Short mmCIF file of C-alpha atoms in Angstrom, two decimals:
data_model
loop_
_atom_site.label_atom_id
_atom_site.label_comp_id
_atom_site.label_asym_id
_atom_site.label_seq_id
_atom_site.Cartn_x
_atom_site.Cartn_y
_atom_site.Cartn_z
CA UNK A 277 0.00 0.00 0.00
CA UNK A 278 1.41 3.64 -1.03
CA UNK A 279 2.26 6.17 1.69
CA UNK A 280 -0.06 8.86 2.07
CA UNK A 281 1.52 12.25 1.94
CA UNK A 282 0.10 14.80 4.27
CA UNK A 283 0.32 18.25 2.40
CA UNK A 284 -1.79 20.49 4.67
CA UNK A 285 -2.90 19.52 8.54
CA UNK A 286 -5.41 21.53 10.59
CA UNK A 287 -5.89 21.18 14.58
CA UNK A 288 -9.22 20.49 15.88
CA UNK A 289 -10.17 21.27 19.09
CA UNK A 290 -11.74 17.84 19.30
CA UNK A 291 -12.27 14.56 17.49
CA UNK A 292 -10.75 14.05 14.00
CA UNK A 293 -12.01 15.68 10.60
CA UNK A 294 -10.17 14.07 7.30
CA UNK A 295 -11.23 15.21 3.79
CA UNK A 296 -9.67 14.55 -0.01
CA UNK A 297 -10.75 14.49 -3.05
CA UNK A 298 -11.66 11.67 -4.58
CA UNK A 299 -8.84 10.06 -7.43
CA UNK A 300 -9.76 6.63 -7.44
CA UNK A 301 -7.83 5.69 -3.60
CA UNK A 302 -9.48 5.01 -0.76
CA UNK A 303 -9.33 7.29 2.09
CA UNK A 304 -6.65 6.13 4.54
CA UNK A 305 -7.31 8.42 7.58
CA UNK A 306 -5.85 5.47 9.87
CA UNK A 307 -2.62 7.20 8.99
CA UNK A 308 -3.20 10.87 9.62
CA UNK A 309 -2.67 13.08 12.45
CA UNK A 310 -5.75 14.29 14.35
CA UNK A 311 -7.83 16.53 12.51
CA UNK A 312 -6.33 16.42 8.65
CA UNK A 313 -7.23 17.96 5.54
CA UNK A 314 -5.05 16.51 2.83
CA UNK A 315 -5.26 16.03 -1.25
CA UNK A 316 -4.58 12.74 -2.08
CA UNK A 317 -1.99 12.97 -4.53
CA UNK A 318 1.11 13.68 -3.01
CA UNK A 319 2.77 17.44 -2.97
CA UNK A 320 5.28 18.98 -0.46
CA UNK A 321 4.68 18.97 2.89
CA UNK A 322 4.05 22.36 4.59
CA UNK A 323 4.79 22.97 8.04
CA UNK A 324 2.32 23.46 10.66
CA UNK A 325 1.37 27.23 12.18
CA UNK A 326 0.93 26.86 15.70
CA UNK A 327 -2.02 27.30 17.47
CA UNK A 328 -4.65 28.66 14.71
CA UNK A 329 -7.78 30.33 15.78
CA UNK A 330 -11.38 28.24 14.67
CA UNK A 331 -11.27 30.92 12.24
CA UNK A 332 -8.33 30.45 10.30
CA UNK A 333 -8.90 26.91 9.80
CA UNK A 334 -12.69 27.64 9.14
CA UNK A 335 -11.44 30.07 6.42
CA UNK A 336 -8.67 27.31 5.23
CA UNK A 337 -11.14 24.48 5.15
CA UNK A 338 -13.26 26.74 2.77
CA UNK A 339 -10.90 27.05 0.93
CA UNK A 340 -9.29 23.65 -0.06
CA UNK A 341 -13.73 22.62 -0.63
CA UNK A 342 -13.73 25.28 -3.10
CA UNK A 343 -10.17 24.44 -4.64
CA UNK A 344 -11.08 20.80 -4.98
CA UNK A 345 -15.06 21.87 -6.57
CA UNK A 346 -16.39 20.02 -8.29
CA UNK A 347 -14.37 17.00 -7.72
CA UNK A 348 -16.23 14.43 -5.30
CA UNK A 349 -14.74 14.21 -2.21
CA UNK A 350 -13.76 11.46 0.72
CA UNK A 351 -14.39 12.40 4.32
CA UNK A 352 -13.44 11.21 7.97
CA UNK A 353 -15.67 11.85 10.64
CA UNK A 354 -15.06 11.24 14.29
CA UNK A 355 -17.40 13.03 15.80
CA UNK A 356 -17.66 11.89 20.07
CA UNK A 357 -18.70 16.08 21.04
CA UNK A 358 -21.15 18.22 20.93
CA UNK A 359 -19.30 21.70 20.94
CA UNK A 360 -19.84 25.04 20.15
CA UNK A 361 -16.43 26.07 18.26
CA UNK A 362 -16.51 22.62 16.31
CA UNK A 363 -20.13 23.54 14.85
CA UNK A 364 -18.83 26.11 11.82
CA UNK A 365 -16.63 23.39 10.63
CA UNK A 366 -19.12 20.95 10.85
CA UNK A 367 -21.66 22.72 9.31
CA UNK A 368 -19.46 23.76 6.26
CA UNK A 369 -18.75 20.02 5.37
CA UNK A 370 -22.09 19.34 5.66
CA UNK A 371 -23.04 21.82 3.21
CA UNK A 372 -20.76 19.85 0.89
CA UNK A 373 -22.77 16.90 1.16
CA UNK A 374 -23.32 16.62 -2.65
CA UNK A 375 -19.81 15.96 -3.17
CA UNK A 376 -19.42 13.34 -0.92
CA UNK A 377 -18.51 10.45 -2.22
CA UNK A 378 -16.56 7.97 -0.06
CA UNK A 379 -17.24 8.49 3.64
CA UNK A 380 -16.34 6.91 6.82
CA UNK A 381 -18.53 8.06 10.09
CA UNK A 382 -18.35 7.53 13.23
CA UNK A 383 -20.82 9.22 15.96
CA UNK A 384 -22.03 8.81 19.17
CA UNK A 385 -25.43 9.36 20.74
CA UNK A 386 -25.04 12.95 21.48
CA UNK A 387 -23.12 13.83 18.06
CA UNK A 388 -25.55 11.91 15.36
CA UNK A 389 -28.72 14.19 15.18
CA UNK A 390 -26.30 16.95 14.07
CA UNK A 391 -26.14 15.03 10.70
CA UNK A 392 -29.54 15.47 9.91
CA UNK A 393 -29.08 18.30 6.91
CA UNK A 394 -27.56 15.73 4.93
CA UNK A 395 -30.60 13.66 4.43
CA UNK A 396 -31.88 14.00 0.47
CA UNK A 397 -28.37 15.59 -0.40
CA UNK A 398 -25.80 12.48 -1.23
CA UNK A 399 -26.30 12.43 -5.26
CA UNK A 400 -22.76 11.20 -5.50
CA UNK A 401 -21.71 8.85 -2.21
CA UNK A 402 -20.86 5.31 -3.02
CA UNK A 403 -19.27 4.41 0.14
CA UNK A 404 -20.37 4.26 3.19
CA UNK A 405 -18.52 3.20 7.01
CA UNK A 406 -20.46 3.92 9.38
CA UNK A 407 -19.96 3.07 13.31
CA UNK A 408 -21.81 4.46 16.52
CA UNK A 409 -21.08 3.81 19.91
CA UNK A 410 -22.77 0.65 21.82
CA UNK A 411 -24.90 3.38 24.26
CA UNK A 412 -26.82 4.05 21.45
CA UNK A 413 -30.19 2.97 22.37
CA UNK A 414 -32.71 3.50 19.54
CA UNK A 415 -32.44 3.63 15.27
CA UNK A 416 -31.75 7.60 14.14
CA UNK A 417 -30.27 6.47 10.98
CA UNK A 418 -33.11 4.43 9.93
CA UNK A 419 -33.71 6.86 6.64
CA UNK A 420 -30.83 9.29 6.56
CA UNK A 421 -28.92 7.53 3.72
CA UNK A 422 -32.06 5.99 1.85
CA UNK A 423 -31.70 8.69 -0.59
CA UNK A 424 -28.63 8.14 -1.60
CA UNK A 425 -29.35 6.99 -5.45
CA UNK A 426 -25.50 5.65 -6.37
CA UNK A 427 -24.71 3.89 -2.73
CA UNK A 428 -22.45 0.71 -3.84
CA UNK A 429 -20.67 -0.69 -1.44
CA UNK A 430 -22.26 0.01 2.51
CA UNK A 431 -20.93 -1.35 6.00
CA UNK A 432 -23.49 -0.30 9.19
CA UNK A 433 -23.95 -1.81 12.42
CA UNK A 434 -27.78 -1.00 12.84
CA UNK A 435 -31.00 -1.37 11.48
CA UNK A 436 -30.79 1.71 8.57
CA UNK A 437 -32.44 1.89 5.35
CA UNK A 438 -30.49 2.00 1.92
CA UNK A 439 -31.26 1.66 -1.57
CA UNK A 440 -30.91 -1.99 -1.30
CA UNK A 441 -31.63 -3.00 -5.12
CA UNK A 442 -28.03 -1.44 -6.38
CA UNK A 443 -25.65 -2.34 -3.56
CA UNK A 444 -22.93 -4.40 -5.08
CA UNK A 445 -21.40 -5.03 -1.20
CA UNK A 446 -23.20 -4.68 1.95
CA UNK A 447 -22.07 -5.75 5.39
CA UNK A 448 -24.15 -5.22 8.62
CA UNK A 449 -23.17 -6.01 12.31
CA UNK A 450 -26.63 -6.85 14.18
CA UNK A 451 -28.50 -7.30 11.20
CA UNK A 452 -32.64 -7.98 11.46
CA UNK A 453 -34.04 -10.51 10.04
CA UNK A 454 -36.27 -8.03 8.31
CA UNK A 455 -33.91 -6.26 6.83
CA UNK A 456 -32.68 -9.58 5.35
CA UNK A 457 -35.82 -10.33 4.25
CA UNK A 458 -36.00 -7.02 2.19
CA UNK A 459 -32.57 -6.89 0.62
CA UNK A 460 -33.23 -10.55 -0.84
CA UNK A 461 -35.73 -9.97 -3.19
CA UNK A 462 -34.48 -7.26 -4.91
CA UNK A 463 -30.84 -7.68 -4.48
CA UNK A 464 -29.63 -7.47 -8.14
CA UNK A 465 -26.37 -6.36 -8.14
CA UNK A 466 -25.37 -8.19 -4.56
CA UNK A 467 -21.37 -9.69 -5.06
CA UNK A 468 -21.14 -9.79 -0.94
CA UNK A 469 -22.68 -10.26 2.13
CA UNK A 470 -21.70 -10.04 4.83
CA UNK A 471 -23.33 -10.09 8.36
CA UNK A 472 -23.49 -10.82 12.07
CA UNK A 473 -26.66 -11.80 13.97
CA UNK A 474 -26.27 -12.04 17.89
CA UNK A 475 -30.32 -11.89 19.13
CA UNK A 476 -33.02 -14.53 19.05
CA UNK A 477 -34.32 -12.56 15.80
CA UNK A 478 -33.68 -15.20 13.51
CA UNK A 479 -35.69 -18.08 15.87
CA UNK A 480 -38.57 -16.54 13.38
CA UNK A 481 -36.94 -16.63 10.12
CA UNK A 482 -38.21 -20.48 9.29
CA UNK A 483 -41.64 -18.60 9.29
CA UNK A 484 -40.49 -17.02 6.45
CA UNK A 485 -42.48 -18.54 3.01
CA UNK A 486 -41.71 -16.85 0.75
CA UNK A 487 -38.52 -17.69 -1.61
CA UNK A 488 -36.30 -19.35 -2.87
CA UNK A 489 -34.50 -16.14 -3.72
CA UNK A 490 -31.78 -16.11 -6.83
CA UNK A 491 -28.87 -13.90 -6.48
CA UNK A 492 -27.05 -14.48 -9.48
CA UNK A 493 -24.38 -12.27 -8.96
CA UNK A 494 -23.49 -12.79 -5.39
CA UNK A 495 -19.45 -14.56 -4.88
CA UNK A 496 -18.93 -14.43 -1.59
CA UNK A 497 -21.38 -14.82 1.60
CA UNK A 498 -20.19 -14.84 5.19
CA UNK A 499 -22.60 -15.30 8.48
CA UNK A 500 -21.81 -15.24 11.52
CA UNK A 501 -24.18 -16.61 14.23
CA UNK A 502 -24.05 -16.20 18.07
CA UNK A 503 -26.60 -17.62 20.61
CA UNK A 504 -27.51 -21.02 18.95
CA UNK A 505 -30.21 -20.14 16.84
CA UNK A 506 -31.33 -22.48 13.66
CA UNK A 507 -30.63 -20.61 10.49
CA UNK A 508 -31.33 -23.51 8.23
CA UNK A 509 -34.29 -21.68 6.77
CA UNK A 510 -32.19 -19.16 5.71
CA UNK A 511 -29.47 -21.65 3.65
CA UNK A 512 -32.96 -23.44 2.16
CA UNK A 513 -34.24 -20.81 0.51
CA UNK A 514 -30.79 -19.32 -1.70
CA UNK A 515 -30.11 -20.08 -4.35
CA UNK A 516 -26.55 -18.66 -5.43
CA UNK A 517 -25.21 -19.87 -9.28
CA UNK A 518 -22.06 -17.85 -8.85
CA UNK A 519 -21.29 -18.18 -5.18
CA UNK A 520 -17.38 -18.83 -4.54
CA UNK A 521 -17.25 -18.44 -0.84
CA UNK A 522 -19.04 -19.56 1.36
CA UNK A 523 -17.83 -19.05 5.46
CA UNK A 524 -20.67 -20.15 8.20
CA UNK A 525 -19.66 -19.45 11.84
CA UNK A 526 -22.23 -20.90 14.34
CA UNK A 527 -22.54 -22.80 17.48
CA UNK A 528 -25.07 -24.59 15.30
CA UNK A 529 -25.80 -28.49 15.24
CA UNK A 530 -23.47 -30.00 12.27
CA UNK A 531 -26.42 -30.86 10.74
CA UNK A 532 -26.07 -27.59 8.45
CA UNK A 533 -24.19 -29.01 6.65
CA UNK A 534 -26.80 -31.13 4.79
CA UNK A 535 -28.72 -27.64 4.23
CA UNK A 536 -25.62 -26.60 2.69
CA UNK A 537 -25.02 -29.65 0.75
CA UNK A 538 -29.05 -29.17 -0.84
CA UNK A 539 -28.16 -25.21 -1.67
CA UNK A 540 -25.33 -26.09 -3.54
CA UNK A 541 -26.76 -28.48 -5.98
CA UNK A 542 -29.98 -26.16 -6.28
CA UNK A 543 -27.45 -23.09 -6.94
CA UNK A 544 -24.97 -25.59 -9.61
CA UNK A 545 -26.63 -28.57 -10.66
CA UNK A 546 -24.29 -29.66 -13.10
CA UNK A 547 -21.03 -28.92 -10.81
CA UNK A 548 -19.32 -31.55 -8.84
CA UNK A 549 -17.57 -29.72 -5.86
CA UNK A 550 -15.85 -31.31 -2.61
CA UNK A 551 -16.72 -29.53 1.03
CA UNK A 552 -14.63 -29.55 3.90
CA UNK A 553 -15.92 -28.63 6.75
CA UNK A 554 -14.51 -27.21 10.03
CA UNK A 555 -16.10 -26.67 13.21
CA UNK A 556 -14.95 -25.22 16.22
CA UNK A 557 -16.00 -26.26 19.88
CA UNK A 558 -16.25 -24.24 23.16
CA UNK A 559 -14.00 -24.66 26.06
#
């Protein structure tokens, strides 16, 4: 992977704020400073004033939007405050939202209603990260990025509606079985999914009659199960022509693997294949 070269770094007063335009690279705020606003090809490094007031760096964030217009851009958000002097910068990349087009967000319960402005006004974002903290109680996001008309590839943790029909990769921690049970009949575009399921949720999925659902462009589908629930149902109703990888971790009776065994030769009738399966055992 290429080094990123930092070629202009503002101080925050608090969390981090990373923004580029977009050239094709993913946005690799892991290795920036706090608070960063770089372009991602690379350029001399300039040295950093000391101590800037919120209104120089309001005045040099405007500037580098408008230098970069009308280029999509990436953004980093780690946003764990609500404060006053962090609101103007805020508030200016939201006002960008058109342009975004990668984006990685986190928030926490007192941070995430700020975000609200950008509902109706991501044209352009593909990418999506997004993370919350665990205190978070109910489902704010549930329709902020629903309007989002060229979303591809989306990780969430929660319960939040997207444009499910063109998503080409979609990963979800604590996914619902309703959610599921949208996304499969209209997932057309679908090359991965991935997701983690730790309720009782899925006890109800077997009640589930409608299906089978064909994906026929989904490769690769991981699950991970926690708490022992029975997710044959699920396996029994896919059918997956293309699928390439397949990764199952459950506490689950071994007798999955006869589910799987059926899926397979529904998916690839004509395709002789070999399975070896693993399990792993508590101690």
């Amino acid at each position: 992977m290429s080094k990123l070269t930092i070629v202009e770094t503002l101080i925050f007063p608090h969390g981090t704020l990373a923004v580029s335009p977009v050239i094709g690279e993913p946005l690799l705020s892991q290795q920036l400073p706090s608070g960063c606003v770089f372009p991602q090809s690379p350029s001399t490094v300039h040295s950093q004033k000391p101590g800037p007031t919120v209104q120089n760096i309001l005045a040099q964030f405007s500037a580098l939007i408008e230098r970069s217009s009308p280029r999509g851009i990436s953004i980093h958000i780690n946003k764990k405050d609500t404060l006053e002097h962090d609101e103007p910068l805020l508030e200016l990349l939201l006002q960008s939202s058109k342009r975004w087009e990668q984006v990685k967000m986190w928030v926490t319960d007192a941070t995430y209603r700020q975000f609200s402005p950008i509902k109706g006004r991501l044209p352009r974002l593909r990418s999506l990260e997004f993370s919350f903290n665990r205190g978070l109680q109910n489902v704010p996001f549930v329709d902020l990025f629903e309007n989002a008309p060229r979303s591809e590839v989306v990780s969430s943790p929660f319960l939040v509606n997207f444009p499910l029909a063109q998503l080409a990769y979609f990963e979800q921690d604590l996914l619902h079985p309703i959610l599921l049970q949208s996304l499969l009949p209209v997932a057309r575009c679908l090359q991965a999914l991935v997701f983690t399921s730790r309720s009782a949720a899925f006890d109800t999925f077997p009640e589930l009659n409608a299906g089978p659902f064909t994906i026929n462009t989904l490769e690769c589908l991981i699950i991970n199960f926690f708490g022992g629930q029975d997710y044959s149902r699920l396996v029994d109703i896919l059918i997956l022509p293309v699928l390439t990888e397949l990764v199952i971790r459950s506490f689950a009776e071994q007798s999955i693997i006869s589910h799987v065994t059926d899926m397979f030769r529904r998916s690839r009738p004509n395709w002789f294949f070999t399975m070896k399966p693993y399990f792993a055992t508590r101690r």
